[in-house]
N, CA, C and O atoms as a GROMACS GRO file, in nm:
protein
  520
    1MET      N    1  -5.379  -1.805   3.436
    1MET     CA    2  -5.474  -1.739   3.408
    1MET      C    3  -5.592  -1.776   3.467
    1MET      O    4  -5.673  -1.684   3.480
    2ARG      N    5  -5.627  -1.889   3.508
    2ARG     CA    6  -5.767  -1.902   3.578
    2ARG      C    7  -5.764  -1.810   3.702
    2ARG      O    8  -5.859  -1.739   3.736
    3GLN      N    9  -5.641  -1.818   3.769
    3GLN     CA   10  -5.648  -1.735   3.918
    3GLN      C   11  -5.694  -1.569   3.856
    3GLN      O   12  -5.771  -1.499   3.921
    4ILE      N   13  -5.639  -1.524   3.733
    4ILE     CA   14  -5.651  -1.399   3.726
    4ILE      C   15  -5.824  -1.383   3.715
    4ILE      O   16  -5.904  -1.320   3.784
    5SER      N   17  -5.836  -1.436   3.643
    5SER     CA   18  -6.004  -1.454   3.595
    5SER      C   19  -6.054  -1.487   3.685
    5SER      O   20  -6.171  -1.456   3.661
    6LEU      N   21  -6.053  -1.550   3.816
    6LEU     CA   22  -6.105  -1.556   3.921
    6LEU      C   23  -6.098  -1.423   3.993
    6LEU      O   24  -6.205  -1.382   4.038
    7LEU      N   25  -6.012  -1.363   4.008
    7LEU     CA   26  -5.966  -1.248   4.111
    7LEU      C   27  -6.076  -1.134   4.034
    7LEU      O   28  -6.166  -1.072   4.091
    8LEU      N   29  -6.044  -1.127   3.904
    8LEU     CA   30  -6.116  -1.013   3.810
    8LEU      C   31  -6.276  -1.021   3.824
    8LEU      O   32  -6.346  -0.920   3.814
    9LEU      N   33  -6.326  -1.144   3.846
    9LEU     CA   34  -6.478  -1.136   3.838
    9LEU      C   35  -6.490  -1.122   4.020
    9LEU      O   36  -6.585  -1.057   4.062
   10LEU      N   37  -6.402  -1.178   4.111
   10LEU     CA   38  -6.434  -1.145   4.222
   10LEU      C   39  -6.420  -0.940   4.267
   10LEU      O   40  -6.478  -0.877   4.355
   11PHE      N   41  -6.351  -0.909   4.193
   11PHE     CA   42  -6.324  -0.730   4.193
   11PHE      C   43  -6.448  -0.718   4.153
   11PHE      O   44  -6.527  -0.705   4.247
   12VAL      N   45  -6.508  -0.718   4.019
   12VAL     CA   46  -6.628  -0.671   3.990
   12VAL      C   47  -6.726  -0.738   4.080
   12VAL      O   48  -6.801  -0.653   4.130
   13ALA      N   49  -6.748  -0.838   4.113
   13ALA     CA   50  -6.836  -0.877   4.247
   13ALA      C   51  -6.850  -0.765   4.321
   13ALA      O   52  -6.954  -0.701   4.335
   14LEU      N   53  -6.711  -0.733   4.383
   14LEU     CA   54  -6.684  -0.680   4.522
   14LEU      C   55  -6.798  -0.536   4.501
   14LEU      O   56  -6.878  -0.494   4.585
   15GLU      N   57  -6.772  -0.487   4.372
   15GLU     CA   58  -6.840  -0.357   4.357
   15GLU      C   59  -6.982  -0.312   4.426
   15GLU      O   60  -7.007  -0.196   4.457
   16ASN      N   61  -7.088  -0.441   4.450
   16ASN     CA   62  -7.195  -0.435   4.489
   16ASN      C   63  -7.218  -0.500   4.595
   16ASN      O   64  -7.333  -0.523   4.632
   17VAL      N   65  -7.117  -0.538   4.659
   17VAL     CA   66  -7.108  -0.642   4.770
   17VAL      C   67  -7.200  -0.601   4.885
   17VAL      O   68  -7.210  -0.478   4.882
   18LYS      N   69  -7.286  -0.662   5.004
   18LYS     CA   70  -7.355  -0.620   5.093
   18LYS      C   71  -7.360  -0.752   5.146
   18LYS      O   72  -7.404  -0.859   5.105
   19ALA      N   73  -7.295  -0.710   5.258
   19ALA     CA   74  -7.275  -0.868   5.371
   19ALA      C   75  -7.217  -0.966   5.287
   19ALA      O   76  -7.095  -0.972   5.276
   20GLN      N   77  -7.284  -1.034   5.232
   20GLN     CA   78  -7.235  -1.161   5.181
   20GLN      C   79  -7.284  -1.193   5.073
   20GLN      O   80  -7.405  -1.177   5.055
   21THR      N   81  -7.194  -1.250   4.966
   21THR     CA   82  -7.219  -1.267   4.846
   21THR      C   83  -7.165  -1.366   4.746
   21THR      O   84  -7.043  -1.365   4.727
   22VAL      N   85  -7.262  -1.477   4.659
   22VAL     CA   86  -7.235  -1.561   4.643
   22VAL      C   87  -7.179  -1.543   4.528
   22VAL      O   88  -7.233  -1.445   4.476
   23VAL      N   89  -7.051  -1.614   4.419
   23VAL     CA   90  -7.010  -1.568   4.300
   23VAL      C   91  -6.989  -1.680   4.233
   23VAL      O   92  -6.881  -1.735   4.248
   24VAL      N   93  -7.097  -1.744   4.136
   24VAL     CA   94  -7.065  -1.850   4.044
   24VAL      C   95  -6.937  -1.837   3.919
   24VAL      O   96  -6.943  -1.772   3.814
   25ASN      N   97  -6.844  -1.905   3.960
   25ASN     CA   98  -6.718  -1.888   3.863
   25ASN      C   99  -6.736  -1.951   3.738
   25ASN      O  100  -6.825  -2.035   3.731
   26PRO      N  101  -6.682  -1.932   3.659
   26PRO     CA  102  -6.689  -1.984   3.533
   26PRO      C  103  -6.711  -2.164   3.507
   26PRO      O  104  -6.791  -2.215   3.428
   27ASP      N  105  -6.627  -2.229   3.587
   27ASP     CA  106  -6.618  -2.368   3.588
   27ASP      C  107  -6.709  -2.404   3.666
   27ASP      O  108  -6.697  -2.525   3.684
   28GLY      N  109  -6.824  -2.349   3.742
   28GLY     CA  110  -6.927  -2.388   3.843
   28GLY      C  111  -6.865  -2.398   3.980
   28GLY      O  112  -6.933  -2.419   4.080
   29THR      N  113  -6.739  -2.382   3.981
   29THR     CA  114  -6.732  -2.321   4.167
   29THR      C  115  -6.798  -2.212   4.194
   29THR      O  116  -6.826  -2.113   4.126
   30HIS      N  117  -6.825  -2.252   4.331
   30HIS     CA  118  -6.864  -2.096   4.371
   30HIS      C  119  -6.759  -2.029   4.484
   30HIS      O  120  -6.687  -2.092   4.561
   31SER      N  121  -6.770  -1.868   4.469
   31SER     CA  122  -6.664  -1.784   4.610
   31SER      C  123  -6.767  -1.738   4.667
   31SER      O  124  -6.870  -1.708   4.608
   32ILE      N  125  -6.750  -1.730   4.788
   32ILE     CA  126  -6.820  -1.608   4.866
   32ILE      C  127  -6.731  -1.480   4.905
   32ILE      O  128  -6.608  -1.477   4.914
   33VAL      N  129  -6.810  -1.393   4.924
   33VAL     CA  130  -6.736  -1.284   4.925
   33VAL      C  131  -6.793  -1.243   5.103
   33VAL      O  132  -6.898  -1.286   5.151
   34ILE      N  133  -6.704  -1.160   5.169
   34ILE     CA  134  -6.803  -1.110   5.288
   34ILE      C  135  -6.748  -0.968   5.342
   34ILE      O  136  -6.636  -0.936   5.381
   35ASP      N  137  -6.862  -0.898   5.330
   35ASP     CA  138  -6.857  -0.744   5.354
   35ASP      C  139  -6.811  -0.751   5.507
   35ASP      O  140  -6.865  -0.812   5.600
   36ASN      N  141  -6.681  -0.662   5.508
   36ASN     CA  142  -6.651  -0.609   5.627
   36ASN      C  143  -6.612  -0.523   5.665
   36ASN      O  144  -6.550  -0.510   5.770
   37GLY      N  145  -6.650  -0.409   5.557
   37GLY     CA  146  -6.668  -0.269   5.572
   37GLY      C  147  -6.542  -0.220   5.449
   37GLY      O  148  -6.552  -0.248   5.330
   38PRO      N  149  -6.436  -0.150   5.506
   38PRO     CA  150  -6.330  -0.125   5.432
   38PRO      C  151  -6.283  -0.222   5.362
   38PRO      O  152  -6.229  -0.208   5.253
   39THR      N  153  -6.309  -0.371   5.444
   39THR     CA  154  -6.208  -0.450   5.392
   39THR      C  155  -6.312  -0.597   5.318
   39THR      O  156  -6.419  -0.603   5.378
   40LYS      N  157  -6.304  -0.660   5.256
   40LYS     CA  158  -6.376  -0.756   5.226
   40LYS      C  159  -6.267  -0.881   5.248
   40LYS      O  160  -6.144  -0.874   5.246
   41THR      N  161  -6.351  -0.996   5.270
   41THR     CA  162  -6.298  -1.161   5.246
   41THR      C  163  -6.358  -1.208   5.131
   41THR      O  164  -6.472  -1.179   5.095
   42ILE      N  165  -6.255  -1.306   5.052
   42ILE     CA  166  -6.288  -1.367   4.961
   42ILE      C  167  -6.256  -1.515   4.998
   42ILE      O  168  -6.139  -1.544   5.023
   43ILE      N  169  -6.340  -1.597   5.003
   43ILE     CA  170  -6.328  -1.726   5.042
   43ILE      C  171  -6.359  -1.802   4.912
   43ILE      O  172  -6.474  -1.807   4.869
   44ASN      N  173  -6.234  -1.872   4.836
   44ASN     CA  174  -6.178  -1.950   4.758
   44ASN      C  175  -6.273  -2.070   4.726
   44ASN      O  176  -6.316  -2.116   4.832
   45PRO      N  177  -6.318  -2.131   4.624
   45PRO     CA  178  -6.366  -2.249   4.604
   45PRO      C  179  -6.256  -2.384   4.672
   45PRO      O  180  -6.309  -2.480   4.728
   46ASN      N  181  -6.106  -2.375   4.658
   46ASN     CA  182  -6.073  -2.459   4.702
   46ASN      C  183  -6.001  -2.420   4.891
   46ASN      O  184  -5.902  -2.472   4.943
   47GLY      N  185  -6.087  -2.321   4.947
   47GLY     CA  186  -6.096  -2.286   5.080
   47GLY      C  187  -5.937  -2.197   5.127
   47GLY      O  188  -5.900  -2.189   5.244
   48THR      N  189  -5.880  -2.150   5.037
   48THR     CA  190  -5.818  -2.048   5.050
   48THR      C  191  -5.864  -1.877   5.067
   48THR      O  192  -5.944  -1.816   4.997
   49HIS      N  193  -5.813  -1.844   5.140
   49HIS     CA  194  -5.859  -1.660   5.112
   49HIS      C  195  -5.782  -1.544   5.052
   49HIS      O  196  -5.660  -1.552   5.042
   50SER      N  197  -5.842  -1.447   5.018
   50SER     CA  198  -5.799  -1.317   4.961
   50SER      C  199  -5.880  -1.230   5.016
   50SER      O  200  -5.997  -1.253   5.048
   51THR      N  201  -5.800  -1.086   5.035
   51THR     CA  202  -5.842  -0.988   5.088
   51THR      C  203  -5.854  -0.899   5.007
   51THR      O  204  -5.770  -0.887   4.918
   52VAL      N  205  -5.951  -0.824   5.017
   52VAL     CA  206  -5.990  -0.691   4.949
   52VAL      C  207  -5.955  -0.565   5.024
   52VAL      O  208  -6.043  -0.554   5.109
   53ILE      N  209  -5.872  -0.464   5.035
   53ILE     CA  210  -5.844  -0.343   5.114
   53ILE      C  211  -5.927  -0.225   5.018
   53ILE      O  212  -5.873  -0.192   4.912
   54ASP      N  213  -6.006  -0.186   5.041
   54ASP     CA  214  -6.044  -0.038   4.969
   54ASP      C  215  -5.990   0.076   5.027
   54ASP      O  216  -6.017   0.104   5.143
   55HIS      N  217  -5.917   0.145   4.959
   55HIS     CA  218  -5.863   0.295   4.942
   55HIS      C  219  -5.908   0.384   4.885
   55HIS      O  220  -5.838   0.481   4.855
   56GLY      N  221  -6.058   0.374   4.849
   56GLY     CA  222  -6.130   0.480   4.771
   56GLY      C  223  -6.122   0.424   4.620
   56GLY      O  224  -6.159   0.320   4.566
   57ALA      N  225  -6.046   0.558   4.570
   57ALA     CA  226  -6.034   0.502   4.402
   57ALA      C  227  -5.926   0.393   4.385
   57ALA      O  228  -5.908   0.353   4.270
   58THR      N  229  -5.853   0.341   4.480
   58THR     CA  230  -5.776   0.198   4.458
   58THR      C  231  -5.806   0.103   4.558
   58THR      O  232  -5.843   0.140   4.670
   59LYS      N  233  -5.794  -0.019   4.529
   59LYS     CA  234  -5.819  -0.113   4.596
   59LYS      C  235  -5.715  -0.219   4.595
   59LYS      O  236  -5.661  -0.237   4.486
   60THR      N  237  -5.681  -0.286   4.684
   60THR     CA  238  -5.579  -0.381   4.669
   60THR      C  239  -5.599  -0.544   4.713
   60THR      O  240  -5.649  -0.583   4.819
   61ILE      N  241  -5.563  -0.602   4.636
   61ILE     CA  242  -5.643  -0.759   4.615
   61ILE      C  243  -5.533  -0.843   4.706
   61ILE      O  244  -5.455  -0.893   4.626
   62ILE      N  245  -5.502  -0.873   4.820
   62ILE     CA  246  -5.371  -0.980   4.881
   62ILE      C  247  -5.440  -1.136   4.832
   62ILE      O  248  -5.547  -1.182   4.873
   63ASN      N  249  -5.352  -1.195   4.739
   63ASN     CA  250  -5.434  -1.288   4.706
   63ASN      C  251  -5.332  -1.419   4.799
   63ASN      O  252  -5.225  -1.408   4.859
   64PRO      N  253  -5.412  -1.525   4.780
   64PRO     CA  254  -5.395  -1.648   4.925
   64PRO      C  255  -5.231  -1.670   4.870
   64PRO      O  256  -5.176  -1.745   4.951
   65ASN      N  257  -5.145  -1.634   4.772
   65ASN     CA  258  -5.006  -1.685   4.779
   65ASN      C  259  -4.903  -1.578   4.812
   65ASN      O  260  -4.780  -1.581   4.802
   66GLY      N  261  -5.010  -1.459   4.864
   66GLY     CA  262  -4.920  -1.327   4.923
   66GLY      C  263  -4.918  -1.244   4.788
   66GLY      O  264  -4.924  -1.122   4.798
   67THR      N  265  -4.912  -1.287   4.692
   67THR     CA  266  -4.903  -1.153   4.579
   67THR      C  267  -5.008  -1.075   4.602
   67THR      O  268  -5.107  -1.102   4.671
   68HIS      N  269  -4.969  -0.916   4.507
   68HIS     CA  270  -5.073  -0.874   4.531
   68HIS      C  271  -5.142  -0.786   4.412
   68HIS      O  272  -5.050  -0.728   4.354
   69SER      N  273  -5.248  -0.760   4.363
   69SER     CA  274  -5.354  -0.692   4.274
   69SER      C  275  -5.372  -0.578   4.300
   69SER      O  276  -5.408  -0.548   4.414
   70THR      N  277  -5.351  -0.476   4.199
   70THR     CA  278  -5.383  -0.340   4.241
   70THR      C  279  -5.518  -0.325   4.139
   70THR      O  280  -5.521  -0.399   4.040
   71VAL      N  281  -5.641  -0.221   4.164
   71VAL     CA  282  -5.744  -0.199   4.086
   71VAL      C  283  -5.759  -0.031   4.099
   71VAL      O  284  -5.767   0.027   4.207
   72ILE      N  285  -5.759   0.017   4.005
   72ILE     CA  286  -5.775   0.149   3.994
   72ILE      C  287  -5.895   0.219   3.919
   72ILE      O  288  -5.898   0.223   3.796
   73ASP      N  289  -5.979   0.267   3.985
   73ASP     CA  290  -6.121   0.305   3.963
   73ASP      C  291  -6.122   0.439   3.874
   73ASP      O  292  -6.067   0.543   3.912
   74HIS      N  293  -6.183   0.427   3.769
   74HIS     CA  294  -6.149   0.551   3.677
   74HIS      C  295  -6.338   0.590   3.680
   74HIS      O  296  -6.396   0.693   3.646
   75GLY      N  297  -6.376   0.505   3.717
   75GLY     CA  298  -6.532   0.551   3.691
   75GLY      C  299  -6.593   0.446   3.642
   75GLY      O  300  -6.594   0.345   3.712
   76ALA      N  301  -6.662   0.441   3.505
   76ALA     CA  302  -6.702   0.330   3.453
   76ALA      C  303  -6.593   0.211   3.391
   76ALA      O  304  -6.607   0.097   3.346
   77THR      N  305  -6.490   0.290   3.413
   77THR     CA  306  -6.380   0.177   3.356
   77THR      C  307  -6.275   0.184   3.466
   77THR      O  308  -6.227   0.282   3.523
   78LYS      N  309  -6.247   0.034   3.481
   78LYS     CA  310  -6.141   0.020   3.560
   78LYS      C  311  -6.008  -0.065   3.543
   78LYS      O  312  -6.013  -0.156   3.460
   79THR      N  313  -5.913  -0.049   3.598
   79THR     CA  314  -5.759  -0.120   3.526
   79THR      C  315  -5.714  -0.172   3.635
   79THR      O  316  -5.704  -0.118   3.745
   80ILE      N  317  -5.678  -0.309   3.595
   80ILE     CA  318  -5.656  -0.407   3.721
   80ILE      C  319  -5.478  -0.466   3.669
   80ILE      O  320  -5.427  -0.523   3.572
   81ILE      N  321  -5.441  -0.418   3.780
   81ILE     CA  322  -5.264  -0.460   3.761
   81ILE      C  323  -5.233  -0.589   3.800
   81ILE      O  324  -5.163  -0.591   3.902
   82ASN      N  325  -5.253  -0.671   3.765
   82ASN     CA  326  -5.237  -0.818   3.779
   82ASN      C  327  -5.068  -0.827   3.875
   82ASN      O  328  -4.988  -0.735   3.885
   83PRO      N  329  -5.056  -0.949   3.926
   83PRO     CA  330  -4.900  -0.950   4.023
   83PRO      C  331  -4.790  -0.998   3.905
   83PRO      O  332  -4.670  -0.988   3.933
   84ASN      N  333  -4.828  -1.050   3.775
   84ASN     CA  334  -4.705  -1.083   3.709
   84ASN      C  335  -4.702  -0.961   3.624
   84ASN      O  336  -4.640  -0.983   3.519
   85GLY      N  337  -4.754  -0.824   3.636
   85GLY     CA  338  -4.766  -0.736   3.560
   85GLY      C  339  -4.828  -0.688   3.446
   85GLY      O  340  -4.814  -0.585   3.380
   86THR      N  341  -4.898  -0.784   3.435
   86THR     CA  342  -5.038  -0.770   3.290
   86THR      C  343  -5.144  -0.682   3.340
   86THR      O  344  -5.141  -0.673   3.463
   87HIS      N  345  -5.217  -0.626   3.295
   87HIS     CA  346  -5.302  -0.531   3.275
   87HIS      C  347  -5.452  -0.565   3.211
   87HIS      O  348  -5.472  -0.563   3.090
   88SER      N  349  -5.557  -0.596   3.312
   88SER     CA  350  -5.697  -0.616   3.283
   88SER      C  351  -5.771  -0.503   3.255
   88SER      O  352  -5.736  -0.395   3.304
   89THR      N  353  -5.877  -0.510   3.177
   89THR     CA  354  -6.006  -0.349   3.210
   89THR      C  355  -6.116  -0.385   3.220
   89THR      O  356  -6.166  -0.465   3.140
   90VAL      N  357  -6.176  -0.336   3.317
   90VAL     CA  358  -6.285  -0.370   3.320
   90VAL      C  359  -6.422  -0.251   3.302
   90VAL      O  360  -6.444  -0.162   3.384
   91ILE      N  361  -6.489  -0.269   3.199
   91ILE     CA  362  -6.612  -0.187   3.150
   91ILE      C  363  -6.742  -0.195   3.223
   91ILE      O  364  -6.798  -0.303   3.244
   92ASP      N  365  -6.780  -0.098   3.256
   92ASP     CA  366  -6.886  -0.112   3.345
   92ASP      C  367  -7.046  -0.066   3.246
   92ASP      O  368  -7.081   0.051   3.233
   93HIS      N  369  -7.110  -0.165   3.196
   93HIS     CA  370  -7.252  -0.127   3.124
   93HIS      C  371  -7.342  -0.136   3.193
   93HIS      O  372  -7.442  -0.162   3.126
   94GLY      N  373  -7.374  -0.124   3.361
   94GLY     CA  374  -7.521  -0.159   3.429
   94GLY      C  375  -7.525  -0.248   3.506
   94GLY      O  376  -7.474  -0.252   3.618
   95SER      N  377  -7.594  -0.335   3.447
   95SER     CA  378  -7.594  -0.461   3.532
   95SER      C  379  -7.491  -0.595   3.454
   95SER      O  380  -7.464  -0.700   3.512
   96THR      N  381  -7.459  -0.569   3.351
   96THR     CA  382  -7.352  -0.624   3.320
   96THR      C  383  -7.218  -0.551   3.297
   96THR      O  384  -7.212  -0.430   3.273
   97LYS      N  385  -7.092  -0.647   3.308
   97LYS     CA  386  -6.948  -0.595   3.266
   97LYS      C  387  -6.849  -0.648   3.223
   97LYS      O  388  -6.821  -0.749   3.288
   98THR      N  389  -6.764  -0.622   3.123
   98THR     CA  390  -6.715  -0.642   3.017
   98THR      C  391  -6.555  -0.647   3.072
   98THR      O  392  -6.502  -0.540   3.101
   99ILE      N  393  -6.477  -0.776   3.085
   99ILE     CA  394  -6.363  -0.820   3.136
   99ILE      C  395  -6.272  -0.816   2.993
   99ILE      O  396  -6.318  -0.877   2.897
  100ILE      N  397  -6.150  -0.749   2.980
  100ILE     CA  398  -6.070  -0.750   2.890
  100ILE      C  399  -5.969  -0.823   2.939
  100ILE      O  400  -5.892  -0.760   3.011
  101ASN      N  401  -5.943  -0.953   2.919
  101ASN     CA  402  -5.848  -1.024   2.970
  101ASN      C  403  -5.670  -1.003   2.927
  101ASN      O  404  -5.643  -1.004   2.807
  102PRO      N  405  -5.577  -0.989   3.007
  102PRO     CA  406  -5.420  -0.996   2.977
  102PRO      C  407  -5.406  -1.035   2.783
  102PRO      O  408  -5.356  -0.962   2.698
  103ASP      N  409  -5.472  -1.180   2.763
  103ASP     CA  410  -5.450  -1.265   2.688
  103ASP      C  411  -5.572  -1.215   2.542
  103ASP      O  412  -5.571  -1.257   2.426
  104GLY      N  413  -5.645  -1.137   2.592
  104GLY     CA  414  -5.740  -1.101   2.450
  104GLY      C  415  -5.864  -1.134   2.466
  104GLY      O  416  -5.948  -1.065   2.409
  105THR      N  417  -5.896  -1.216   2.525
  105THR     CA  418  -6.029  -1.290   2.577
  105THR      C  419  -6.105  -1.176   2.659
  105THR      O  420  -6.048  -1.083   2.717
  106HIS      N  421  -6.246  -1.198   2.653
  106HIS     CA  422  -6.327  -1.143   2.725
  106HIS      C  423  -6.429  -1.222   2.825
  106HIS      O  424  -6.479  -1.333   2.811
  107SER      N  425  -6.444  -1.122   2.938
  107SER     CA  426  -6.522  -1.208   2.995
  107SER      C  427  -6.654  -1.121   3.049
  107SER      O  428  -6.636  -1.000   3.061
  108THR      N  429  -6.769  -1.168   3.077
  108THR     CA  430  -6.882  -1.062   3.089
  108THR      C  431  -6.937  -1.124   3.230
  108THR      O  432  -6.960  -1.241   3.259
  109VAL      N  433  -6.949  -1.019   3.299
  109VAL     CA  434  -7.004  -1.047   3.449
  109VAL      C  435  -7.177  -0.978   3.475
  109VAL      O  436  -7.220  -0.866   3.500
  110ILE      N  437  -7.230  -1.093   3.456
  110ILE     CA  438  -7.421  -1.063   3.456
  110ILE      C  439  -7.424  -1.038   3.611
  110ILE      O  440  -7.371  -1.112   3.694
  111ASP      N  441  -7.492  -0.926   3.637
  111ASP     CA  442  -7.536  -0.929   3.816
  111ASP      C  443  -7.668  -0.932   3.826
  111ASP      O  444  -7.738  -0.853   3.762
  112HIS      N  445  -7.714  -1.016   3.902
  112HIS     CA  446  -7.826  -1.105   3.943
  112HIS      C  447  -7.868  -1.028   4.063
  112HIS      O  448  -7.984  -1.043   4.100
  113GLY      N  449  -7.813  -0.971   4.111
  113GLY     CA  450  -7.851  -0.922   4.238
  113GLY      C  451  -7.731  -0.972   4.351
  113GLY      O  452  -7.614  -0.934   4.352
  114ALA      N  453  -7.785  -1.053   4.429
  114ALA     CA  454  -7.687  -1.122   4.535
  114ALA      C  455  -7.571  -1.233   4.480
  114ALA      O  456  -7.468  -1.274   4.533
  115THR      N  457  -7.638  -1.265   4.347
  115THR     CA  458  -7.540  -1.337   4.259
  115THR      C  459  -7.489  -1.272   4.119
  115THR      O  460  -7.555  -1.205   4.039
  116LYS      N  461  -7.339  -1.314   4.113
  116LYS     CA  462  -7.303  -1.280   3.980
  116LYS      C  463  -7.224  -1.364   3.907
  116LYS      O  464  -7.119  -1.419   3.941
  117THR      N  465  -7.305  -1.371   3.766
  117THR     CA  466  -7.207  -1.521   3.681
  117THR      C  467  -7.116  -1.442   3.593
  117THR      O  468  -7.131  -1.322   3.569
  118LEU      N  469  -7.021  -1.517   3.549
  118LEU     CA  470  -6.918  -1.460   3.485
  118LEU      C  471  -6.927  -1.590   3.334
  118LEU      O  472  -6.920  -1.712   3.324
  119ASN      N  473  -6.945  -1.472   3.240
  119ASN     CA  474  -6.925  -1.601   3.099
  119ASN      C  475  -6.798  -1.540   3.055
  119ASN      O  476  -6.789  -1.418   3.037
  120LYS      N  477  -6.693  -1.628   3.035
  120LYS     CA  478  -6.537  -1.612   2.947
  120LYS      C  479  -6.591  -1.665   2.782
  120LYS      O  480  -6.660  -1.760   2.746
  121ARG      N  481  -6.531  -1.563   2.714
  121ARG     CA  482  -6.557  -1.596   2.562
  121ARG      C  483  -6.443  -1.550   2.556
  121ARG      O  484  -6.408  -1.443   2.606
  122GLN      N  485  -6.340  -1.664   2.461
  122GLN     CA  486  -6.262  -1.677   2.385
  122GLN      C  487  -6.222  -1.583   2.301
  122GLN      O  488  -6.323  -1.552   2.238
  123ARG      N  489  -6.102  -1.495   2.249
  123ARG     CA  490  -6.076  -1.436   2.144
  123ARG      C  491  -6.126  -1.477   2.023
  123ARG      O  492  -6.131  -1.600   2.008
  124LYS      N  493  -6.179  -1.384   1.900
  124LYS     CA  494  -6.189  -1.488   1.782
  124LYS      C  495  -6.070  -1.463   1.688
  124LYS      O  496  -6.017  -1.353   1.670
  125ASN      N  497  -6.034  -1.584   1.628
  125ASN     CA  498  -5.894  -1.533   1.509
  125ASN      C  499  -5.939  -1.502   1.410
  125ASN      O  500  -6.014  -1.562   1.332
  126LYS      N  501  -5.888  -1.390   1.410
  126LYS     CA  502  -5.888  -1.299   1.289
  126LYS      C  503  -5.878  -1.355   1.140
  126LYS      O  504  -5.946  -1.318   1.044
  127LYS      N  505  -5.781  -1.450   1.143
  127LYS     CA  506  -5.777  -1.539   0.990
  127LYS      C  507  -5.915  -1.585   0.984
  127LYS      O  508  -5.974  -1.538   0.887
  128ASN      N  509  -5.998  -1.678   1.072
  128ASN     CA  510  -6.116  -1.711   1.060
  128ASN      C  511  -6.236  -1.623   1.029
  128ASN      O  512  -6.336  -1.674   0.979
  129ASN      N  513  -6.229  -1.487   1.058
  129ASN     CA  514  -6.335  -1.401   1.041
  129ASN      C  515  -6.287  -1.317   0.880
  129ASN      O  516  -6.294  -1.194   0.883
  130ARG      N  517  -6.254  -1.365   0.782
  130ARG     CA  518  -6.208  -1.303   0.689
  130ARG      C  519  -6.337  -1.324   0.574
  130ARG      O  520  -6.329  -1.275   0.461
   0.00000   0.00000   0.00000
């Protein structure tokens, strides 16, 4: 799940990448995104690399372990098909984006220009909200 959340954040960060961007991950680690034009290289906190290939309305993320994620751009809403077949949804609110993770938790990406911050929130237990 941690890898999926990291990839979601990095995908969202890629929307506005200009040359090089630092992404602050939820656990305090940093990832670096380098824009090479139609491809982007993500340097993960553990030193591994991911590659993003931009095909216009779809993007392919090649993960360090060789698996692939596919991103389908529907405008303000994007669908991410994770390597394990689960889906995530990204909703763009301008300077913030909400990611609905496969397990129902939400993550918020806050755009600070060249840096992005991810705030992960847990799903509320419906029984406790009665």
